[in-house]
Structure formats: structure tokens, C-alpha cells
Coordinates of C-alpha atoms in Angstrom, one line a residue:
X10 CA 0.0 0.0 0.0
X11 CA 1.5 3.3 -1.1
X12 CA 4.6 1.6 -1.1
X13 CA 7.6 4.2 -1.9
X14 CA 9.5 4.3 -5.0
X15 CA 13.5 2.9 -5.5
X16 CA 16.1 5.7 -5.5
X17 CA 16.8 4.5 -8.9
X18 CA 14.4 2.7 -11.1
X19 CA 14.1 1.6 -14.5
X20 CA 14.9 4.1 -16.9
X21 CA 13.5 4.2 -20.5
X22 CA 14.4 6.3 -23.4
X23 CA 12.1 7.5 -26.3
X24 CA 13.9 8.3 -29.5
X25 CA 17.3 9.5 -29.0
X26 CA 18.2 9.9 -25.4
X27 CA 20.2 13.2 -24.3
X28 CA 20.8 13.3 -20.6
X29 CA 20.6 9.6 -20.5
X30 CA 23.2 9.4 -22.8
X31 CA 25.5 6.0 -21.8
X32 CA 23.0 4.8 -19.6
X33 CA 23.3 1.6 -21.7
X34 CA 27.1 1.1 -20.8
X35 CA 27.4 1.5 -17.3
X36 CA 25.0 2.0 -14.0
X37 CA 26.9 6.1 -13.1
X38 CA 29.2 7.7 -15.7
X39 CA 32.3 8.7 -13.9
X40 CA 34.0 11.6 -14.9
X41 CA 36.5 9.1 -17.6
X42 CA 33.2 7.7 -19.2
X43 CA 31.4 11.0 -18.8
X44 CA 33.6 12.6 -21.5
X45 CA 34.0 10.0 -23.4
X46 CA 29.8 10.3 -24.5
X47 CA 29.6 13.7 -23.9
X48 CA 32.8 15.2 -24.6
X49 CA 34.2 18.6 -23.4
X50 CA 32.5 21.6 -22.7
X51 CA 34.0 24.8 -23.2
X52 CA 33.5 28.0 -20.8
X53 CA 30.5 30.9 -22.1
X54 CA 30.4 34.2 -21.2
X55 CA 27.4 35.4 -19.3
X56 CA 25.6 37.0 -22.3
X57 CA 26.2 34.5 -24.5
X58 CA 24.9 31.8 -21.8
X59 CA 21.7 33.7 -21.0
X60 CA 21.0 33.8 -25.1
X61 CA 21.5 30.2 -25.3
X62 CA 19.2 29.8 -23.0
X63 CA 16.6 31.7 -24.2
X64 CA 17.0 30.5 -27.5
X65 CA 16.2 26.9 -26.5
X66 CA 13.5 28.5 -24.2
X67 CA 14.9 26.6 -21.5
X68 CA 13.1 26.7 -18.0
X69 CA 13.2 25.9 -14.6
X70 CA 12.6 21.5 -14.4
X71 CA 11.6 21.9 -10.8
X72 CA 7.8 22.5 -11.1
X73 CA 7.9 26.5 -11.4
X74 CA 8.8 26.6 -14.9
X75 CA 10.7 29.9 -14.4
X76 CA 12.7 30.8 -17.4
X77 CA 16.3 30.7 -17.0
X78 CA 17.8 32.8 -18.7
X79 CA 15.7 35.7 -16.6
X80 CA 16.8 34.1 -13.3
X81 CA 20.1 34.3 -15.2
X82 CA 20.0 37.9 -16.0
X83 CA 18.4 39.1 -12.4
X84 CA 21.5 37.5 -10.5
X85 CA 23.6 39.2 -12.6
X86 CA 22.7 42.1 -12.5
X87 CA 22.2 42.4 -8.8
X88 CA 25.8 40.5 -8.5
X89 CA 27.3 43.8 -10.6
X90 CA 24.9 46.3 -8.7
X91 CA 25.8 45.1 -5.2
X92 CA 29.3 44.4 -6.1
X93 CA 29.5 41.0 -4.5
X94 CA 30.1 37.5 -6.2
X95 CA 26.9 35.6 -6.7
X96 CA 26.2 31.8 -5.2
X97 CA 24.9 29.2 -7.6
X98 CA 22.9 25.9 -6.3
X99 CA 21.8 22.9 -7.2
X100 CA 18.2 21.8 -6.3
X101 CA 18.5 17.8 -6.2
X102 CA 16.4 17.7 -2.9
X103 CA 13.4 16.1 -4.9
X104 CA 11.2 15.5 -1.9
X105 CA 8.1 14.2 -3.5
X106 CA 7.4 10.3 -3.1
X107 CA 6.3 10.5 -7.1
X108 CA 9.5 12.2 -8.2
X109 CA 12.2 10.4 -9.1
X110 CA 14.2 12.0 -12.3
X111 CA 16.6 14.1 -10.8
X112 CA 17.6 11.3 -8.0
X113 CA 18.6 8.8 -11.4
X114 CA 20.1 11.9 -12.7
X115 CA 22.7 12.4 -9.7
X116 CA 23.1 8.7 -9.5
X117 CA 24.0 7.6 -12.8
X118 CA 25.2 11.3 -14.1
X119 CA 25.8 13.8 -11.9
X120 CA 28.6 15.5 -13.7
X121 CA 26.2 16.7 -16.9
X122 CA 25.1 18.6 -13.8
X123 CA 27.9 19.7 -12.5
X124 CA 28.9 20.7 -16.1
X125 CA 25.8 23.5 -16.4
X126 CA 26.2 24.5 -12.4
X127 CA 30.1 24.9 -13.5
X128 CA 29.1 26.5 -16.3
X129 CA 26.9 29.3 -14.8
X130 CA 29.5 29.6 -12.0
X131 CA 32.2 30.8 -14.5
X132 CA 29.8 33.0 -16.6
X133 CA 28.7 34.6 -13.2
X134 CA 32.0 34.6 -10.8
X135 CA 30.6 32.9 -8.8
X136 CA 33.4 31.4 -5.9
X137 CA 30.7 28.8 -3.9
X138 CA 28.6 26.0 -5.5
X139 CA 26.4 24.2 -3.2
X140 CA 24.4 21.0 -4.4
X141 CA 21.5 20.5 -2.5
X142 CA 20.0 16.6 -1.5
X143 CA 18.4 14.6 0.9
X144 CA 18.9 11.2 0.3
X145 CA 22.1 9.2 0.9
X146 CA 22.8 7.9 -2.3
X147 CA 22.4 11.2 -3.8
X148 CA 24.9 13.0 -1.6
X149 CA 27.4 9.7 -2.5
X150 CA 27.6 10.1 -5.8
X151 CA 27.3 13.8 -5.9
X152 CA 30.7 13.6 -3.5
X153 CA 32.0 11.5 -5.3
X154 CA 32.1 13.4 -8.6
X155 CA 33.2 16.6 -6.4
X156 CA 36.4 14.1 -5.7
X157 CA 37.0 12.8 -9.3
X158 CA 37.0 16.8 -11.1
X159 CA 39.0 17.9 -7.5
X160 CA 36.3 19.7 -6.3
X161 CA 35.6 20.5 -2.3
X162 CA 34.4 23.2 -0.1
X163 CA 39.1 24.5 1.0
X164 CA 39.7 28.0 1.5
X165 CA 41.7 30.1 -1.4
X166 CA 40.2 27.6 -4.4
X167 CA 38.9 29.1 -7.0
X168 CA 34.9 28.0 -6.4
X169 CA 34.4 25.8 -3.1
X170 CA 32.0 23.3 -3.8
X171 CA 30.0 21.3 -1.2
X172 CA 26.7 19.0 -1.2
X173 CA 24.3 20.1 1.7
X174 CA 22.3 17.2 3.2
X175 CA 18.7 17.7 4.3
X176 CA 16.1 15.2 5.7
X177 CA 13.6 14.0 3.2
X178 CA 10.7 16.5 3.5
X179 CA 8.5 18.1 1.2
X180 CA 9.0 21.8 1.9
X181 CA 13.1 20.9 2.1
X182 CA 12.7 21.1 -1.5
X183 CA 11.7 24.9 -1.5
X184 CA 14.7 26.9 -2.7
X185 CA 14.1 29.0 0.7
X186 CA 14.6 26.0 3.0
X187 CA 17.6 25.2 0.7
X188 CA 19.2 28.6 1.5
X189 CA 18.1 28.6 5.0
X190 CA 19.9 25.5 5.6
X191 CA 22.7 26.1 4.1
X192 CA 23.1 29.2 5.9
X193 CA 22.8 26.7 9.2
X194 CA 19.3 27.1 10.3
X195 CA 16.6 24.2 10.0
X196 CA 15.2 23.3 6.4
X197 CA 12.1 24.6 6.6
X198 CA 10.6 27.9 4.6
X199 CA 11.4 31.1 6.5
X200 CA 8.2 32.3 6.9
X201 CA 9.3 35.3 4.8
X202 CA 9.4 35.3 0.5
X203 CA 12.4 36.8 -0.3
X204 CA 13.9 36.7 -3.9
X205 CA 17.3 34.5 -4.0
X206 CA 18.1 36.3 -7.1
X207 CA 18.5 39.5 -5.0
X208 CA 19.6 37.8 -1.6
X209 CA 19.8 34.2 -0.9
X210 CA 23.1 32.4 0.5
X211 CA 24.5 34.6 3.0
X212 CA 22.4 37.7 1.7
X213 CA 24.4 37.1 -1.7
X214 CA 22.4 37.1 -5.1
X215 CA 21.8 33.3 -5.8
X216 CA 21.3 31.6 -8.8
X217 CA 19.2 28.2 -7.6
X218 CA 17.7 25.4 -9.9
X219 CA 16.4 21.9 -10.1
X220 CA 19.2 19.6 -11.3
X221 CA 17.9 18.8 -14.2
X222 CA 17.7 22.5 -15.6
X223 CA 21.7 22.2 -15.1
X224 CA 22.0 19.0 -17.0
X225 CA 19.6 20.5 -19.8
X226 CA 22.0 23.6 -19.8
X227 CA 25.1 21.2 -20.0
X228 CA 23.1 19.2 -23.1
X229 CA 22.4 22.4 -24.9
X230 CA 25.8 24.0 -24.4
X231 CA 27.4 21.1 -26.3
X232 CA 25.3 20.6 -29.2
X233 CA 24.3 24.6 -29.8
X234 CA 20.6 26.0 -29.6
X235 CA 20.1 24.9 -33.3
X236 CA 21.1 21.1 -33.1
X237 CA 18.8 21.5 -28.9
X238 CA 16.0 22.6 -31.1
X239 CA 16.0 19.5 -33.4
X240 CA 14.9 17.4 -31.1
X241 CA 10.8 18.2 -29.6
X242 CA 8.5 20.9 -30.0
X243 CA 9.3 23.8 -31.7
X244 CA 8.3 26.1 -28.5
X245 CA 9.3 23.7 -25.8
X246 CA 12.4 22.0 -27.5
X247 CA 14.3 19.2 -26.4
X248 CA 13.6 16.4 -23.9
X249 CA 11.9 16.1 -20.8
X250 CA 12.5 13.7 -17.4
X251 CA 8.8 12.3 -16.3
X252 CA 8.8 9.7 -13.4
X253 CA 5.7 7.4 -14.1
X254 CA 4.2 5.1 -11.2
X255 CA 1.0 4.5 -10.0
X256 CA -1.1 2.0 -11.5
X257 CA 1.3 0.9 -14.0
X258 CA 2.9 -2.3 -14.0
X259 CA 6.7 -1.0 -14.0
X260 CA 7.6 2.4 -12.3
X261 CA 10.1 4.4 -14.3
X262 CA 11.9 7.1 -15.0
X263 CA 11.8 8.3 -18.4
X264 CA 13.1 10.7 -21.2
X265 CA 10.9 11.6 -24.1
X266 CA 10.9 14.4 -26.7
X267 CA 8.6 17.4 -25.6
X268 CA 5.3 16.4 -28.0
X269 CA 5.0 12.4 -27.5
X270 CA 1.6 11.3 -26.7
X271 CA 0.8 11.1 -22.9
X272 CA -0.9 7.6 -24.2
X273 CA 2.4 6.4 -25.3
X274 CA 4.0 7.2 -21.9
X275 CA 1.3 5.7 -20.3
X276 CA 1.9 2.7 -22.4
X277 CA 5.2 2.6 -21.6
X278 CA 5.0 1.8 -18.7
X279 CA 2.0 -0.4 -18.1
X280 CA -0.2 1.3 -17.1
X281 CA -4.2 0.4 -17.9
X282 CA -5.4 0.7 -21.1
X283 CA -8.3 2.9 -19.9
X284 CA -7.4 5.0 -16.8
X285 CA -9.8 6.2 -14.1
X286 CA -7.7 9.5 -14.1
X287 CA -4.2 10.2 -14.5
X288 CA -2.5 12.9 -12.0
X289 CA -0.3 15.0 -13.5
X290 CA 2.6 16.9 -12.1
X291 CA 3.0 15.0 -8.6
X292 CA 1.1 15.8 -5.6
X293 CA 1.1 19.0 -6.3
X294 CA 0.1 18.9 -9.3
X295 CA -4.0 18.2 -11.6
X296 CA -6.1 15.6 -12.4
X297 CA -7.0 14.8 -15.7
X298 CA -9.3 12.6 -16.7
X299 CA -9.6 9.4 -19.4
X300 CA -10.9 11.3 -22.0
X301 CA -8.4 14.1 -22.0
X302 CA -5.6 11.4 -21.7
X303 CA -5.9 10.8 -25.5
X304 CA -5.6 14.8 -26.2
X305 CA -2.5 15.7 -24.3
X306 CA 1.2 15.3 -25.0
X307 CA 4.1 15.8 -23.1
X308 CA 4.3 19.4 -22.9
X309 CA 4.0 22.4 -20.1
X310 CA 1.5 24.1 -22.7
X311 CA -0.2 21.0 -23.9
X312 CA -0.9 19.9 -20.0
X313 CA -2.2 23.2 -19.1
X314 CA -4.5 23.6 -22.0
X315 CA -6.6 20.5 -21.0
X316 CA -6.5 21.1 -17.7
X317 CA -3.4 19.3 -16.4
X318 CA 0.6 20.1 -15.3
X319 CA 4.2 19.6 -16.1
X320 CA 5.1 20.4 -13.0
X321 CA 8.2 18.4 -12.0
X322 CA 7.5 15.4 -14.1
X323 CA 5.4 13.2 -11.9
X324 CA 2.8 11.1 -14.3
X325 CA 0.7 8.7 -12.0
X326 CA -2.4 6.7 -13.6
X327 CA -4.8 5.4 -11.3
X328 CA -7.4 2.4 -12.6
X329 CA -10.9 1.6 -13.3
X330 CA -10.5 -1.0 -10.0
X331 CA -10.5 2.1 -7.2
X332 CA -11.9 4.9 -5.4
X333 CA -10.0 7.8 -6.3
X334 CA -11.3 10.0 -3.7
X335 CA -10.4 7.2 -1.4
X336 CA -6.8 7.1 -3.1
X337 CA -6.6 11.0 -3.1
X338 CA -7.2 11.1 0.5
X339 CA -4.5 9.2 1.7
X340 CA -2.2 11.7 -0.2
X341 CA -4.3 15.1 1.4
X342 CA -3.3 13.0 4.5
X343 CA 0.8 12.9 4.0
X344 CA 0.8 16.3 2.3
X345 CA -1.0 17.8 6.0
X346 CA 1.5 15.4 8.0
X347 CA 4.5 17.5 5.4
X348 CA 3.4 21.0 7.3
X349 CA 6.5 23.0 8.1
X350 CA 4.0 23.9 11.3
X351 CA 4.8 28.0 10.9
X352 CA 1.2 29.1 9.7
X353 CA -2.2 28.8 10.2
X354 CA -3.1 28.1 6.6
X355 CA -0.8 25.1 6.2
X356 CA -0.2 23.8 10.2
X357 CA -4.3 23.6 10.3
X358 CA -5.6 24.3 6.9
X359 CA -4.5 21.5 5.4
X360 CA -5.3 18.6 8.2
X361 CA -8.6 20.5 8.0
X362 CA -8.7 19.5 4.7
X363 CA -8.1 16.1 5.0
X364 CA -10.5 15.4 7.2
X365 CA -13.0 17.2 4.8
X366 CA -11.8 14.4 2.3
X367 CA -12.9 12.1 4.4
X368 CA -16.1 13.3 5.7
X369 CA -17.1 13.4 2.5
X370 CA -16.0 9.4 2.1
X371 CA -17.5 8.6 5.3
X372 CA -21.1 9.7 4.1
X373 CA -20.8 13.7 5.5
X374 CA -22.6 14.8 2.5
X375 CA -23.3 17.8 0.4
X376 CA -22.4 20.0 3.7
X377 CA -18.4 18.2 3.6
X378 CA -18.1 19.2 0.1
X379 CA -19.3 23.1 0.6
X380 CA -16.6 22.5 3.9
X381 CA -13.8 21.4 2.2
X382 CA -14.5 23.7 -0.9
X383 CA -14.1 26.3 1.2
X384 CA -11.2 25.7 3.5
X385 CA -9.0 24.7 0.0
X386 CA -10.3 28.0 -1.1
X387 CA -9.3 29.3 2.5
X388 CA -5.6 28.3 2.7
X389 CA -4.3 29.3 -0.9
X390 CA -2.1 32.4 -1.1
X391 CA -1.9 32.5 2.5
X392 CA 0.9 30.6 3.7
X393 CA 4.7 30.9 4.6
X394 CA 5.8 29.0 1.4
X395 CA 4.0 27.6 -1.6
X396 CA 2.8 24.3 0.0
X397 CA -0.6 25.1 1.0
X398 CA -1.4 26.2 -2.7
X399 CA 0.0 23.2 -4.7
X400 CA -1.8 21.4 -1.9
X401 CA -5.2 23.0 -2.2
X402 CA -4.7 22.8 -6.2
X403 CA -4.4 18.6 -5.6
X404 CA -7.6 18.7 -3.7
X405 CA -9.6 21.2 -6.1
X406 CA -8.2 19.0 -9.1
X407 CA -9.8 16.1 -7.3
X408 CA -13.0 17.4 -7.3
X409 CA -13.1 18.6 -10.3
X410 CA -12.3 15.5 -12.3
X411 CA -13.9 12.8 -10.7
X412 CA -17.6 14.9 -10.2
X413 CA -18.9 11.0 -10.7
X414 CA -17.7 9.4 -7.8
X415 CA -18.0 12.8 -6.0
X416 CA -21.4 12.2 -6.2
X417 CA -21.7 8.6 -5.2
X418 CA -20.2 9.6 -2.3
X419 CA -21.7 12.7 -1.5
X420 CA -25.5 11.8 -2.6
X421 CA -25.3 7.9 -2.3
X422 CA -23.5 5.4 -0.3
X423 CA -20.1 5.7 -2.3
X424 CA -18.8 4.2 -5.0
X425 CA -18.1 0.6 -3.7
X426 CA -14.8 -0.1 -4.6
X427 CA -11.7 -0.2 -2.8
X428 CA -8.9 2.0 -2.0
X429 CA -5.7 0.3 -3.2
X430 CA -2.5 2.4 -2.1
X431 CA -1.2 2.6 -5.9
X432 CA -0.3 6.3 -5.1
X433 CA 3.4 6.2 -3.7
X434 CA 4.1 7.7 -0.6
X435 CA 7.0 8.0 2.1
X436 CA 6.3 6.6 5.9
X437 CA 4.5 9.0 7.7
X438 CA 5.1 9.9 11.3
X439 CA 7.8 12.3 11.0
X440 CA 8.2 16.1 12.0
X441 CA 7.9 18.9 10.3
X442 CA 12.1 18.7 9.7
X443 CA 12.1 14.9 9.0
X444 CA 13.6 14.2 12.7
X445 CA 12.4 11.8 14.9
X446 CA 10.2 12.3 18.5
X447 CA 10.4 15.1 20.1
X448 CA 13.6 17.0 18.1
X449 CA 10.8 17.3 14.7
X450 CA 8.2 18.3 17.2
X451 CA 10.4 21.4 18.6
X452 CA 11.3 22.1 15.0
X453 CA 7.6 22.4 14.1
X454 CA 7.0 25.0 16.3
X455 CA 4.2 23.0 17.8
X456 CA 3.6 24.1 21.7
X457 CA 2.0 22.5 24.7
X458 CA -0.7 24.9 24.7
X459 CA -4.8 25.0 23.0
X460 CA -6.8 27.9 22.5
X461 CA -10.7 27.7 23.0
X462 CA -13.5 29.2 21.2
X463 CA -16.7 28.9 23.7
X464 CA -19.5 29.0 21.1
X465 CA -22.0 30.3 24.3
X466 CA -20.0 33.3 24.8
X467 CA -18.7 34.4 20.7
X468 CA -20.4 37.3 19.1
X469 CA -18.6 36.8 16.3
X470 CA -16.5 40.0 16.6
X471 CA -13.4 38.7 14.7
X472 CA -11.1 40.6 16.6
X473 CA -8.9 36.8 17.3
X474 CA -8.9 35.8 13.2
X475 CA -6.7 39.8 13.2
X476 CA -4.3 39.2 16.1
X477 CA -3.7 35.4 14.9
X478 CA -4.3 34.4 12.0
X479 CA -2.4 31.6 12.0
X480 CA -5.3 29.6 14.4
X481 CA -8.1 31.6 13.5
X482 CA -9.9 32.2 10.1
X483 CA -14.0 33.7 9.6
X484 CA -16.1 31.6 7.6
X485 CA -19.2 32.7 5.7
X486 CA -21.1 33.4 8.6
X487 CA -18.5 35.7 10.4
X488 CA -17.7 33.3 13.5
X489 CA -14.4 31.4 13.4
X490 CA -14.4 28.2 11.8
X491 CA -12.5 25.8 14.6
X492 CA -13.5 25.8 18.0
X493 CA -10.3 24.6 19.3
X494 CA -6.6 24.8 17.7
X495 CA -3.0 24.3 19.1
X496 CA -0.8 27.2 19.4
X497 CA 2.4 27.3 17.1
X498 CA 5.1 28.6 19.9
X499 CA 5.8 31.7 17.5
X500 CA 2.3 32.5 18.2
X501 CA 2.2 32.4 21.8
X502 CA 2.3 35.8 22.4
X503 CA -0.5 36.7 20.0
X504 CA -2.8 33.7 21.3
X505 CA -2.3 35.1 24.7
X506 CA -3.5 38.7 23.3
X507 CA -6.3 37.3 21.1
X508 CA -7.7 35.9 24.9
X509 CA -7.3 39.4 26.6
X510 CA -8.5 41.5 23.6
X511 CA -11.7 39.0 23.1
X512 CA -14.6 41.5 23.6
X513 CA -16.9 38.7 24.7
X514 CA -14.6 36.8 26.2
X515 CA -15.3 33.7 24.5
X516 CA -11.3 32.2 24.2
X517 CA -9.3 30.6 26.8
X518 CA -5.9 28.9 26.7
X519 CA -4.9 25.6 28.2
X520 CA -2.4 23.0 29.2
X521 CA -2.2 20.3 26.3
X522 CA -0.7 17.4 27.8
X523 CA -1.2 15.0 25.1
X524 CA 1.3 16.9 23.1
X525 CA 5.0 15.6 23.0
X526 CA 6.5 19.7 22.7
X527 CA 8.3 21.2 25.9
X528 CA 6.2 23.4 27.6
X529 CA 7.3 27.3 27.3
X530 CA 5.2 28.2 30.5
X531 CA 3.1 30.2 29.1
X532 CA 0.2 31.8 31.7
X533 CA -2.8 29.1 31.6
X534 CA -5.6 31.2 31.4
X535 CA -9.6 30.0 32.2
X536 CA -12.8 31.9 31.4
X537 CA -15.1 33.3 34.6
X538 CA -13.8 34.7 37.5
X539 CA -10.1 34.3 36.9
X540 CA -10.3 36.0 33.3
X541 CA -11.6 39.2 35.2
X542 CA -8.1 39.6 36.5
X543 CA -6.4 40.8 33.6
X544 CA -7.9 44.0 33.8
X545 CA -8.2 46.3 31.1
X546 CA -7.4 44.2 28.1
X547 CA -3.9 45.4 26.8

């Protein structure tokens, strides 16, 4: 059930491979073999690197789809304007169970990246590189190719290069948890959006991008923009890296020319004839349905015209055989369980969610769908970091695309068939910064204390959704929607004013002691007699 994927599975190749290149002869191309398929790749100035780019309309392979040579251009000029040497890193964190392309990519040929991130160091003067990864085997062979070209992080070389470890989480992969962990603080979004183009590694201008954008880079550096634009569509040229799992007999990893047939892909690699749905670009990615499966090709524009995504290359068919709300559930669960715990719209918005999911399974009717409609709607463009969107996106797109089964479930007694667990996943059970017990629970920012709404006494004022927002948000009909929340410890301080500024004093705060975070004693306030003590409601 939900079994995660290998570091490293089966890779397939359609037409002529590229960045697979020698993936025939050996299991990892060392720097010897590396050359001897690729060849040698002579330094570009930074002009004439952003133009390549932009003539092979290169963007970001991450999810984003940022163009590169504008990232390019940005660090740049802020480098020149600041006066300081830019950073450049390496996104390999790939923290989504349904991604697997860039983790094959550093395995078996991590020096086609290092060739583009070498690359755009030169053109930029950029001293540091820093490759970013969380898994073991990754941060191996990524060392190891450091070794083989005489790379490491010593003092007076001319670019110190190191990998930075993380633990396997889904926000890790943000390029702000990147940073922040590299500049020694947990990996976990800030809190704060900050452009690493104008400040990212120690306040320098950063150039940071998914691995695979480097190795595209390297691929289109070698053979020129015209020989790059051979090869796929004419507006998105070249090859793409998709990961395909799911309901499909053999998970893969494969490279295909931008404009193949989805079908084909799907075909590939086993998957069932006729699909229920197909979820495109990862978890946080879109639905699509049977029907549109036959219209779309491997494209970012083809995807999004029929209602689907690139993203970061996840394809994942489900079949005819199970519930997909029941399969989409169990990933709204992990996605709330992947919280970075700093704000109300992801810490309780999206276990809010989940449990709307599955109100709506358990028979809570048309009332859980207008509930969980409006908390997705609720938690979008509201959070520290771009989780709680691509997560509400996932849950809307579920909706959306199976409206049949939606109704079995909401107007009859369900659909009748079975979850399966074909949707990879990672174990659960971890904090918010992959660390076990009580060290992930400190990290979360998860505290010992509850605040209380008593429904007897709330006018509906609105005054606590103001002060903290991160517990409290108004539904329709002005009164908060949760009557009882945990306090992040960041919010302390403001959950503590929401309970003296209440005008009906309708909150209290108390002692959790189910919870496994240290307590931060905190004042343990009750309603009645005791709340008239604090006086005049500073």
C-alpha cells in the first residue's frame, strides 16, 4: 500500500536519449566515461549563456517553470549592482514520493550537472557552489564526482563546492529551505518570500535550480541552440525527465521528446489501457481525466491547456478498480502530515482539509463538500511558502475531475470499490524537519498549549482571526471556523492577546498534555472569574 519508490528505477528512453546518454554502458558515468559520451565543454560568457538559453527557451525542471535565462539575467545584474560574487545551487532535494528524475540523474550522471552548475559559476564569478539533496545515495555520488573533477568546499580555491544534506521532507525542497539550511538554520521555509536572485546564501544574489535544468544547460551548451531545437516541439524543444508510477505495472523514470503522446507514456509503462484519471505533475500537481488522456502530450503548454501540469514530471495513472477520492485522500493525508508547522493556513488548513476528504467518504454529504471547498479555497495564497497552494490545487483538481464518484459519495453510499494504495508515498510519522520524537516536534513550532472558542459566549467579533491568523480564520457566517486549535510557539504571544482582547470573552488557553513539545510556560488562562483579572485588556 502506497509503497515508496526505489532511489533509482528503471529508466527508458524515447527516440534519442540526451541526458541519458551512456545509460546503456554503465549504472553512473564517472567523470572518464562522462567525456568520453559527452565530450568537453568549453566555458560561455554570461551574455552569451543567458541567449543560449533563451533560444532553446529553457526553463526551470523543478515545477515552477521559471525561465532561466531571466533568473540568469536578475543574478547578474544584482551581483554587478551590489558588487559582491553571486552563489549558484543545485536543487536535487526532490522531496516528493512521485519524483524520481533528478535522483537517477545524480546517481547515474551527476557531472552533466555539475557541467551547467560549473558552467553558470564561471559566466557569473561565482566562488561557492552548493548541491542540494536529501537522500544518501544522492549525496554519495554527488561527493564523489566533487572528488573525481577535484572539487571540495578549502579555503583560497577558485569555487568551493560542497553538497548540503537535508532530511527527506516536502517543503526541504523549497529553494528557501535550501538557503536557509545552508546558511545553518533548520530546512524549513522562513516564513518570509524573499527573492534568491536578490539575496539568498549569505544575503548574496543566488542563482538556484532543479538539477535537471543544469544537465539541460550542459546538453544544450554542447550541441548549440540549433542542433537543442532539433529534437521536440518547436516552443518547448528538447527532452523532458517524467517519473511514471502509480497504476502501472513497471515504475520508471523516463526521457521523451517534448510532444509524445501522454498515451504512449502511459503505455510505456504499463499502465491500464483505460485509466480512471491520471495525476499530473506530482502531488502538487492536476487531475486529468480518461478522455483528455488521449488529447494531451508531453508538454507544459499541452498539459495546461486540457486542464493538467508539467510540474516536476510526476505522471501517476490510477485504474478503473479504485476509489480515487479514497486514493486522493491518503495523499491530502501525507501532504498535512509535510506542514512546516509555521502558519495557520498550512499547520491547520490542510489537516482541515483532510478530514474534509474524508467526511465526504464517510457519508458527511453535500455539507463536507461546501466544507472542504471552502477551506481549500481558504488556505491558498496565504501561507509561509507555496505548499498550502499546490496542496489546495491537488484537492480542487480532485474534485473537479472525478464529479462521478464525487457524487456517489456525497449523494449515495459511495462508489463501492476499494482503495488500493497505488499512489506512492513515504512513511508517515515524522516532524515537520524529517527528525524523529520530540527533536521534529520542537522544530515544528508546535507548543503544549490549546486555544478555545466557547460558542456560548462568541459574538462573532473577529477581533482573534486579526491578532492570529495563524489559528483563527472567519467563515461565511463571520464566527471562526474551529472551535479549538493548538498554538504554534511563534504564536504564543499573540494567542495570549487574542484571549485578553476577546470583547466577549469567549477564548481561553490551556495545558495540552497530550502533546510531545516542551512546555514554554506560558500563563494558563480560564474563562469566569479568573479572566476578570487581567484587567483592562492590553
Amino acid at each position: 500500500m502506497n509503497e515508496a519508490l526505489p532511489d533509482v528505477p528503471e529508466v527508458r528512453v524515447v527516440g534519442l536519449p540526451q541526458l541519458t546518454s551512456g545509460f546503456d554502458l554503465v549504472e553512473r558515468l564517472d567523470l572518464p566515461m562522462h567525456l568520453k559520451v559527452h565530450g568537453p565543454l568549453e566555458p560561455m560568457g554570461g551574455e552569451q549563456l543567458a541567449q543560449l538559453s533563451e533560444r532553446i527557451n529553457l526553463k526551470g525542471r523543478g515545477g515552477a517553470g521559471f525561465p532561466f535565462h531571466k533568473k540568469l539575467r536578475s543574478v547578474a545584474e544584482s551581483a554587478i549592482k551590489r558588487g559582491i560574487r553571486p552563489v549558484v545551487v543545485v536543487n536535487g532535494s526532490e522531496d516528493e514520493p512521485a519524483c524520481r528524475k533528478d535522483t537517477v540523474l545524480i546517481n547515474r550522471a551527476p557531472h552533466l550537472i555539475l557541467d551547467g552548475a560549473l558552467l553558470v559559476a564561471e559566466a557569473l564569478g561565482a566562488r561557492q557552489l552548493v548541491i542540494g539533496v536529501t537522500r544518501e545515495s544522492t549525496q554519495r555520488s554527488m561527493e564523489a564526482a566533487l572528488a573525481e573533477r577535484g572539487l571540495g568546499n578549502r579555503r583560497g580555491a577558485a569555487i568551493r563546492a560542497s553538497v548540503q544534506r537535508n532530511p527527506v521532507r516536502m517543503v526541504t525542497g523549497a529553494a528557501a529551505s535550501l538557503i536557509r539550511s545552508i546558511d545553518g538554520g533548520p530546512a524549513i521555509p522562513p516564513g518570509r518570500k524573499t527573492s534568491a536572485s536578490k539575496s539568498g546564501v549569505g544575503g548574496a544574489p543566488t542563482l538556484l535550480s532543479n538539477a535537471e535544468t543544469f544537465a539541460q544547460l550542459a546538453i544544450g551548451a554542447r550541441i548549440g541552440a540549433e542542433r537543442y531545437a532539433n529534437t521536440g516541439l518547436y516552443d518547448e524543444p528538447g527532452t523532458v525527465m517524467l517519473t511514471v508510477s502509480g497504476a502501472v505495472a513497471r515504475p520508471m523514470v523516463i526521457e521523451a521528446p517534448t510532444g509524445v503522446p501522454l498515451r504512449y507514456i502511459l503505455q510505456l509503462a504499463g499502465a491500464p489501457p483505460v485509466p480512471q484519471g491520471v495525476l499530473t505533475g506530482g502531488y502538487h500537481g492536476k487531475w486529468i481525466d480518461a478522455a483528455t488522456v488521449n488529447e494531451a502530450v508531453v508538454s507544459r503548454n499541452s498539459l495546461d491547456a486540457v486542464g493538467g501540469a508539467l510540474g516536476a514530471g510526476a505522471i501517476l495513472p490510477i485504474s478503473q478498480d479504485t476509489c480515487p477520492l479514497g486514493e486522493s485522500l491518503q495523499v491530502a493525508k501525507w501532504l498535512a502530515e509535510e506542514s512546516a508547522g509555521q502558519c495557520g493556513p498550512c499547520y491547520l488548513g490542510l489537516p482541515a482539509a483532510a478530514r474534509g476528504m474524508e467526511d465526504i467518504l464517510n457519508g458527511g454529504g453535500p455539507a463536507a463538500l461546501e466544507a472542504l471547498k471552502q477551506v481549500a479555497k481558504n488556505v491558498k495564497r496565504r501561507g509561509a511558502c507555496s505548499h498550502p497552494d499546490g496542496s489546495a490545487m491537488f484537492l480542487e483538481s480532485t474534485i473537479k475531475a472525478f464529479t462521478d464518484d464525487l457524487a456517489a459519495h456525497v449523494l449515495g453510499n459511495g462508489c463501492g470499490r476499494p482503495v488500493e494504495g497505488v499512489l506512492p508515498l513515504f512513511e508517515g510519522g515524522r516532524g515537520p524537519t524529517g527528525l524523529p520524537g520530540g527533536a521534529a516536534q520542537e522544530e515544528s513550532g508546535a507548543s503544549r498549549q490549546k486555544i478555545f472558542v466557547d460558542w456560548t459566549l462568541c459574538r462573532g467579533h473577529g477581533l482573534c482571526a486579526d491578532i492570529l491568523p495563524e489559528v483563527f480564520q472567519l467563515g461565511a457566517d463571520g464566527f471562526p471556523t474551529v472551535a479549538q486549535a493548538k498554538v504554534p510557539q511563534y504564536a504564543e504571544a499573540k494567542a495570549l492577546r487574542a484571549v485578553r482582547r476577546c470583547p466577549a470573552l469567549a477564548l481561553r488557553i490551556e495545558e495540552d498534555t497530550r502533546g510531545n513539545a516542551p512546555s514554554r510556560n506560558l500563563p494558563v488562562l480560564s474563562q469566569g472569574r479568573g479572566r476578570r483579572a487581567l484587567g483592562s485588556g492590553r
